[in-house]
Coordinates of C-alpha atoms and ligand atoms in Angstrom, one line a residue:
M447 CA 0.0 0.0 0.0
T448 CA 1.4 3.4 -1.0
K449 CA 0.7 6.4 1.3
P450 CA -1.8 8.8 -0.3
I451 CA -0.6 12.0 -1.8
R452 CA -2.3 14.7 0.3
K453 CA 0.1 17.7 0.0
A454 CA 1.4 19.7 -3.0
V455 CA 4.2 22.2 -3.0
F456 CA 4.0 25.2 -5.4
P457 CA 7.2 27.1 -5.7
V458 CA 6.1 30.7 -6.4
A459 CA 9.0 32.8 -5.2
G460 CA 10.5 33.4 -8.7
L461 CA 10.8 37.0 -9.8
G462 CA 9.3 36.6 -13.2
T463 CA 11.8 38.8 -14.9
R464 CA 11.0 37.4 -18.3
F465 CA 7.6 39.1 -18.1
L466 CA 8.7 42.5 -17.0
P467 CA 7.1 45.0 -16.8
A468 CA 3.9 43.0 -16.4
T469 CA 5.4 41.3 -13.3
K470 CA 6.8 44.5 -11.7
A471 CA 3.9 44.7 -9.3
V472 CA 1.9 41.5 -10.1
P473 CA 3.3 38.0 -9.4
K474 CA 3.8 36.1 -12.6
E475 CA 1.7 33.2 -11.2
L476 CA -1.3 35.6 -11.2
L477 CA -1.1 36.4 -14.9
P478 CA -4.3 35.1 -16.5
V479 CA -4.7 32.5 -19.1
V480 CA -8.0 33.8 -20.5
D481 CA -9.6 34.7 -17.2
R482 CA -8.0 32.4 -14.6
P483 CA -4.5 33.0 -13.1
L484 CA -1.8 30.4 -13.9
I485 CA -1.6 29.4 -10.2
Q486 CA -5.4 28.6 -10.2
Y487 CA -4.9 26.0 -13.0
A488 CA -2.1 24.3 -11.0
V489 CA -4.2 24.2 -7.8
D490 CA -7.2 22.8 -9.7
E491 CA -4.9 20.2 -11.2
A492 CA -3.7 19.2 -7.7
R493 CA -7.2 19.2 -6.3
E494 CA -8.5 17.0 -9.1
A495 CA -5.8 14.5 -8.2
G496 CA -7.2 14.3 -4.6
I497 CA -4.6 16.6 -3.0
E498 CA -6.0 18.6 -0.1
Q499 CA -3.2 20.8 1.3
M500 CA -1.6 23.4 -0.9
I501 CA 1.8 24.7 0.2
F502 CA 3.0 27.8 -1.5
V503 CA 6.7 28.7 -1.2
T504 CA 6.6 32.5 -1.8
G505 CA 8.9 35.4 -1.4
R506 CA 8.9 39.2 -1.0
G507 CA 6.4 40.9 -3.3
K508 CA 4.2 37.8 -3.7
G509 CA 1.6 38.7 -1.0
A510 CA -1.1 39.0 -3.7
I511 CA -1.1 35.2 -4.1
E512 CA -2.2 34.9 -0.4
D513 CA -5.0 37.4 -0.9
Y514 CA -6.0 35.6 -4.1
F515 CA -6.8 32.3 -2.3
D516 CA -8.8 34.1 0.5
I517 CA -12.4 35.2 0.5
A518 CA -12.7 38.6 -1.3
Y519 CA -15.3 39.8 1.2
E520 CA -16.1 43.2 -0.4
A521 CA -16.2 42.0 -4.0
E522 CA -18.4 39.1 -3.1
A523 CA -20.8 41.1 -0.9
T524 CA -21.2 43.7 -3.7
Q525 CA -21.7 41.0 -6.4
R526 CA -24.3 39.3 -4.1
E527 CA -26.2 42.6 -3.5
R528 CA -26.4 43.1 -7.2
G529 CA -27.7 39.6 -7.7
K530 CA -24.6 38.6 -9.7
D531 CA -23.4 35.0 -10.2
L532 CA -20.3 34.2 -8.1
S533 CA -19.4 30.9 -9.8
A534 CA -16.3 32.4 -11.4
L535 CA -14.8 32.4 -7.9
D536 CA -15.4 28.6 -7.4
G537 CA -12.2 26.9 -6.4
T538 CA -10.4 30.2 -5.5
R539 CA -11.1 30.1 -1.8
L540 CA -8.9 27.6 0.0
E541 CA -10.2 26.6 3.4
P542 CA -8.2 27.5 6.5
G543 CA -5.5 24.8 7.0
N544 CA -5.5 23.9 3.3
A545 CA -3.4 26.8 2.2
V546 CA 0.0 27.2 3.7
F547 CA 2.4 30.1 2.8
I548 CA 6.1 29.8 3.5
R549 CA 8.8 32.3 2.4
Q550 CA 12.0 31.4 0.6
Q551 CA 14.1 34.2 1.9
E552 CA 16.9 34.0 -0.7
P553 CA 16.8 32.9 -4.3
L554 CA 19.0 29.9 -4.0
G555 CA 17.2 27.6 -6.5
L556 CA 14.3 25.3 -6.9
G557 CA 15.8 22.6 -4.6
H558 CA 16.2 25.2 -1.8
A559 CA 12.6 26.4 -2.4
I560 CA 11.3 22.8 -1.9
W561 CA 13.4 22.3 1.2
C562 CA 11.8 25.5 2.7
A563 CA 8.6 23.4 2.9
R564 CA 10.1 20.5 4.7
T565 CA 8.4 20.9 8.1
I566 CA 5.0 21.3 6.5
V567 CA 5.5 18.3 4.2
G568 CA 6.7 16.2 7.1
D569 CA 7.2 12.5 6.7
E570 CA 4.9 11.7 3.7
P571 CA 5.2 11.6 0.0
F572 CA 4.2 14.8 -1.7
A573 CA 3.6 16.4 -5.1
I574 CA 5.3 19.4 -6.6
L575 CA 3.7 21.6 -9.4
L576 CA 5.6 24.4 -11.1
P577 CA 2.7 26.7 -12.1
D578 CA 4.4 28.3 -15.1
E579 CA 4.2 24.9 -16.7
F580 CA 0.5 24.7 -17.8
M581 CA -0.5 21.1 -18.3
K582 CA -3.8 20.7 -19.9
G583 CA -5.4 17.3 -19.7
A584 CA -8.9 16.1 -20.4
R585 CA -11.4 17.2 -17.8
G586 CA -11.0 15.1 -14.6
N587 CA -7.8 13.6 -15.9
G588 CA -5.1 16.2 -15.6
C589 CA -1.4 15.6 -15.4
M590 CA -1.2 15.2 -11.6
K591 CA -4.2 12.9 -11.6
Q592 CA -2.4 10.7 -14.2
M593 CA 0.7 10.7 -12.1
V594 CA -1.2 9.8 -8.8
D595 CA -2.8 6.9 -10.7
A596 CA 0.6 5.7 -11.8
Y597 CA 2.0 6.3 -8.2
E598 CA -0.8 4.0 -6.8
R599 CA 0.6 1.2 -9.1
V600 CA 4.3 1.6 -8.7
G601 CA 4.9 3.9 -5.7
G602 CA 8.3 5.5 -5.1
N603 CA 9.2 8.7 -7.0
L604 CA 7.7 9.9 -10.3
V605 CA 8.3 12.8 -12.6
C606 CA 6.3 13.8 -15.6
A607 CA 8.3 13.0 -18.8
L608 CA 8.0 14.9 -22.0
E609 CA 9.8 14.7 -25.3
I610 CA 11.0 17.9 -26.7
P611 CA 13.4 18.9 -29.6
M612 CA 17.0 17.9 -28.6
E613 CA 18.2 21.5 -29.1
D614 CA 16.0 22.7 -26.3
T615 CA 17.3 20.3 -23.6
P616 CA 19.8 22.7 -22.1
N617 CA 16.9 24.6 -20.5
Y618 CA 15.5 21.7 -18.5
G619 CA 16.0 18.8 -16.2
V620 CA 16.6 15.8 -18.5
I621 CA 16.0 12.1 -17.9
A622 CA 18.3 9.2 -18.7
P623 CA 15.6 6.6 -19.6
G624 CA 15.6 2.9 -19.0
A625 CA 12.9 0.3 -19.8
R626 CA 9.5 1.6 -21.0
D627 CA 6.2 0.0 -20.1
G628 CA 3.2 1.9 -21.5
A629 CA 3.2 5.4 -20.1
L630 CA 5.9 4.5 -17.5
T631 CA 9.6 4.9 -18.2
Q632 CA 12.3 3.8 -15.7
V633 CA 14.5 6.8 -14.7
T634 CA 18.1 5.7 -14.6
G635 CA 19.6 9.2 -14.3
L636 CA 18.7 12.9 -14.2
V637 CA 20.8 15.9 -15.3
E638 CA 19.9 19.6 -14.8
K639 CA 20.4 21.8 -17.8
P640 CA 23.0 19.7 -19.7
A641 CA 25.2 21.6 -22.1
L642 CA 24.1 21.4 -25.7
G643 CA 24.9 18.0 -27.2
T644 CA 25.4 16.2 -23.9
A645 CA 21.8 15.4 -22.8
P646 CA 21.2 11.7 -22.1
S647 CA 17.9 12.0 -24.1
N648 CA 15.3 14.5 -25.3
L649 CA 13.0 13.5 -22.4
I650 CA 12.6 16.4 -20.0
V651 CA 10.8 17.0 -16.7
P652 CA 8.1 19.6 -17.3
G653 CA 7.6 20.6 -13.6
R654 CA 5.5 17.8 -12.1
Y655 CA 6.8 15.5 -9.4
I656 CA 5.7 13.0 -6.8
L657 CA 8.5 12.5 -4.4
Q658 CA 9.2 10.6 -1.2
P659 CA 10.1 12.7 1.8
D660 CA 13.6 11.4 1.8
V661 CA 14.4 14.0 -0.9
M662 CA 14.2 16.7 1.9
H663 CA 17.1 15.0 3.8
I664 CA 19.2 15.1 0.6
L665 CA 18.3 18.7 0.0
E666 CA 19.5 19.6 3.5
T667 CA 23.1 19.2 2.4
Q668 CA 22.7 19.5 -1.4
E669 CA 25.6 21.4 -3.0
K670 CA 25.0 24.1 -5.6
G671 CA 24.7 22.7 -9.2
A672 CA 23.8 24.1 -12.6
G673 CA 23.6 27.9 -12.6
G674 CA 25.1 28.1 -9.1
E675 CA 21.7 27.1 -7.6
I676 CA 20.6 24.2 -5.3
Q677 CA 18.9 22.0 -7.8
L678 CA 15.9 19.7 -7.1
T679 CA 17.1 17.5 -10.0
D680 CA 20.5 16.8 -8.3
A681 CA 18.7 15.8 -5.1
M682 CA 16.3 13.5 -7.0
A683 CA 19.2 11.9 -8.9
A684 CA 20.6 10.8 -5.5
L685 CA 17.4 8.8 -4.9
I686 CA 17.8 6.7 -8.1
G687 CA 18.8 3.2 -7.3
R688 CA 17.6 3.6 -3.7
Q689 CA 13.9 3.8 -4.4
P690 CA 11.8 3.2 -7.5
F691 CA 11.9 6.1 -9.9
H692 CA 9.7 6.5 -13.0
G693 CA 8.8 9.0 -15.7
V694 CA 5.1 9.3 -16.6
T695 CA 4.2 10.3 -20.2
F696 CA 1.3 12.8 -19.9
D697 CA -1.7 12.3 -22.1
G698 CA -2.5 16.0 -22.7
R699 CA -1.0 19.3 -23.8
R700 CA 1.8 21.3 -22.2
F701 CA 2.3 25.0 -22.5
D702 CA 5.5 26.5 -21.2
C703 CA 4.0 29.7 -19.8
G704 CA 7.4 30.7 -18.5
S705 CA 8.0 31.9 -22.0
K706 CA 6.1 34.6 -23.8
A707 CA 5.3 32.4 -26.8
G708 CA 4.1 29.5 -24.6
Y709 CA 1.9 31.9 -22.6
I710 CA 0.3 33.4 -25.7
E711 CA -0.2 29.9 -27.2
A712 CA -2.0 28.8 -23.9
N713 CA -4.3 31.8 -24.1
L714 CA -5.2 31.1 -27.8
A715 CA -5.7 27.4 -27.3
L716 CA -8.0 27.9 -24.3
A717 CA -9.9 30.7 -25.9
L718 CA -10.5 28.5 -28.9
E719 CA -12.1 25.9 -26.6
R720 CA -14.3 28.3 -24.7
P721 CA -17.9 28.2 -25.9
D722 CA -18.3 32.0 -25.1
L723 CA -15.2 33.0 -27.1
K724 CA -14.3 30.4 -29.7
D725 CA -16.2 31.6 -32.7
H726 CA -15.1 35.2 -32.2
I727 CA -11.5 34.3 -31.7
R728 CA -11.3 31.9 -34.6
A729 CA -12.8 34.4 -37.0
F730 CA -10.5 37.1 -35.6
A731 CA -7.4 34.9 -35.9
Q732 CA -8.3 33.9 -39.5
E733 CA -8.8 37.6 -40.5
E734 CA -5.6 38.6 -38.7
L735 CA -3.5 35.9 -40.5
A736 CA -4.9 36.9 -43.8
R737 CA -3.9 40.5 -43.5
Ligands
G1P1154 C1 13.0 24.0 -13.5 C2 13.7 22.7 -13.1 C3 13.9 21.9 -14.4 C4 12.6 21.7 -15.1 C5 11.9 23.0 -15.4 C6 10.6 22.8 -16.0 O1 13.9 24.8 -14.2 O2 14.9 23.0 -12.5 O3 14.5 20.6 -14.0 O4 12.8 20.9 -16.3 O5 11.8 23.8 -14.2 O6 10.0 24.1 -16.4 P1 13.7 26.4 -14.4 O7 12.6 26.6 -15.4 O8 13.3 27.0 -13.1 O9 15.0 26.9 -14.9

């Protein structure tokens, strides 16, 4: 029997410099895809996978995320008085105890951000979702749900695994793959941001993880790695061979909303699916491309 995954960590301390000036006063995680902030999609994805407690590792200037998941008393009261529908706010109010905010005080890397959550995670397996990776699955079967289903079969540690063009591998954590069985691939090695031409494969980790709590002990003394940062990838690599470690191929679409192109693609793709927008946006896009 595997222990259930009840907690998810969302590292949201990053400065979002690639989206300046938009992110000068607004956390990048609150940038909307159509009308919901990026972080909301990640929280929905975790909740759909049965996860109850959301742990946000934040930093200075990120206070708006905490307000976002609270009750917006004035706005809600006004809307109610006006007889307006409040369903747009569904899923935005996390109950007390189910939203935990911790600060990463120094930008020492993703591994360090995760380590900041160690006392809240405690001694149980947990999920990690990087909100700027927008993973769009079929309704009710998002990326984390698919990973939790796989976890219930094989236990241990899992990362999402995604094939990308080889030349893009220097930007990511890359998997050295072993045997493949359906959507599951054995992970025999992990390298963070390999130099061009040195990646062990074109299979990357697009920001979704289920890890055993042991990774926190490794992070405790993890040396700096790629980019002079404490890397989660390096700590995970130390678990390989000691515990089961698999990659899960996601059945769905991935948008890298950490890049401007990916963010715009996500907006377009979602708008083209929305009953209230799709006809208008399709017609507009066609006209625009014909200009
Ligand atoms: C981080 C991780 C990397 C992962 C990537 C996914 O990198 O360190 O392993 O592949 O997220 O987006 P970052 O984008 O923070 O440089």
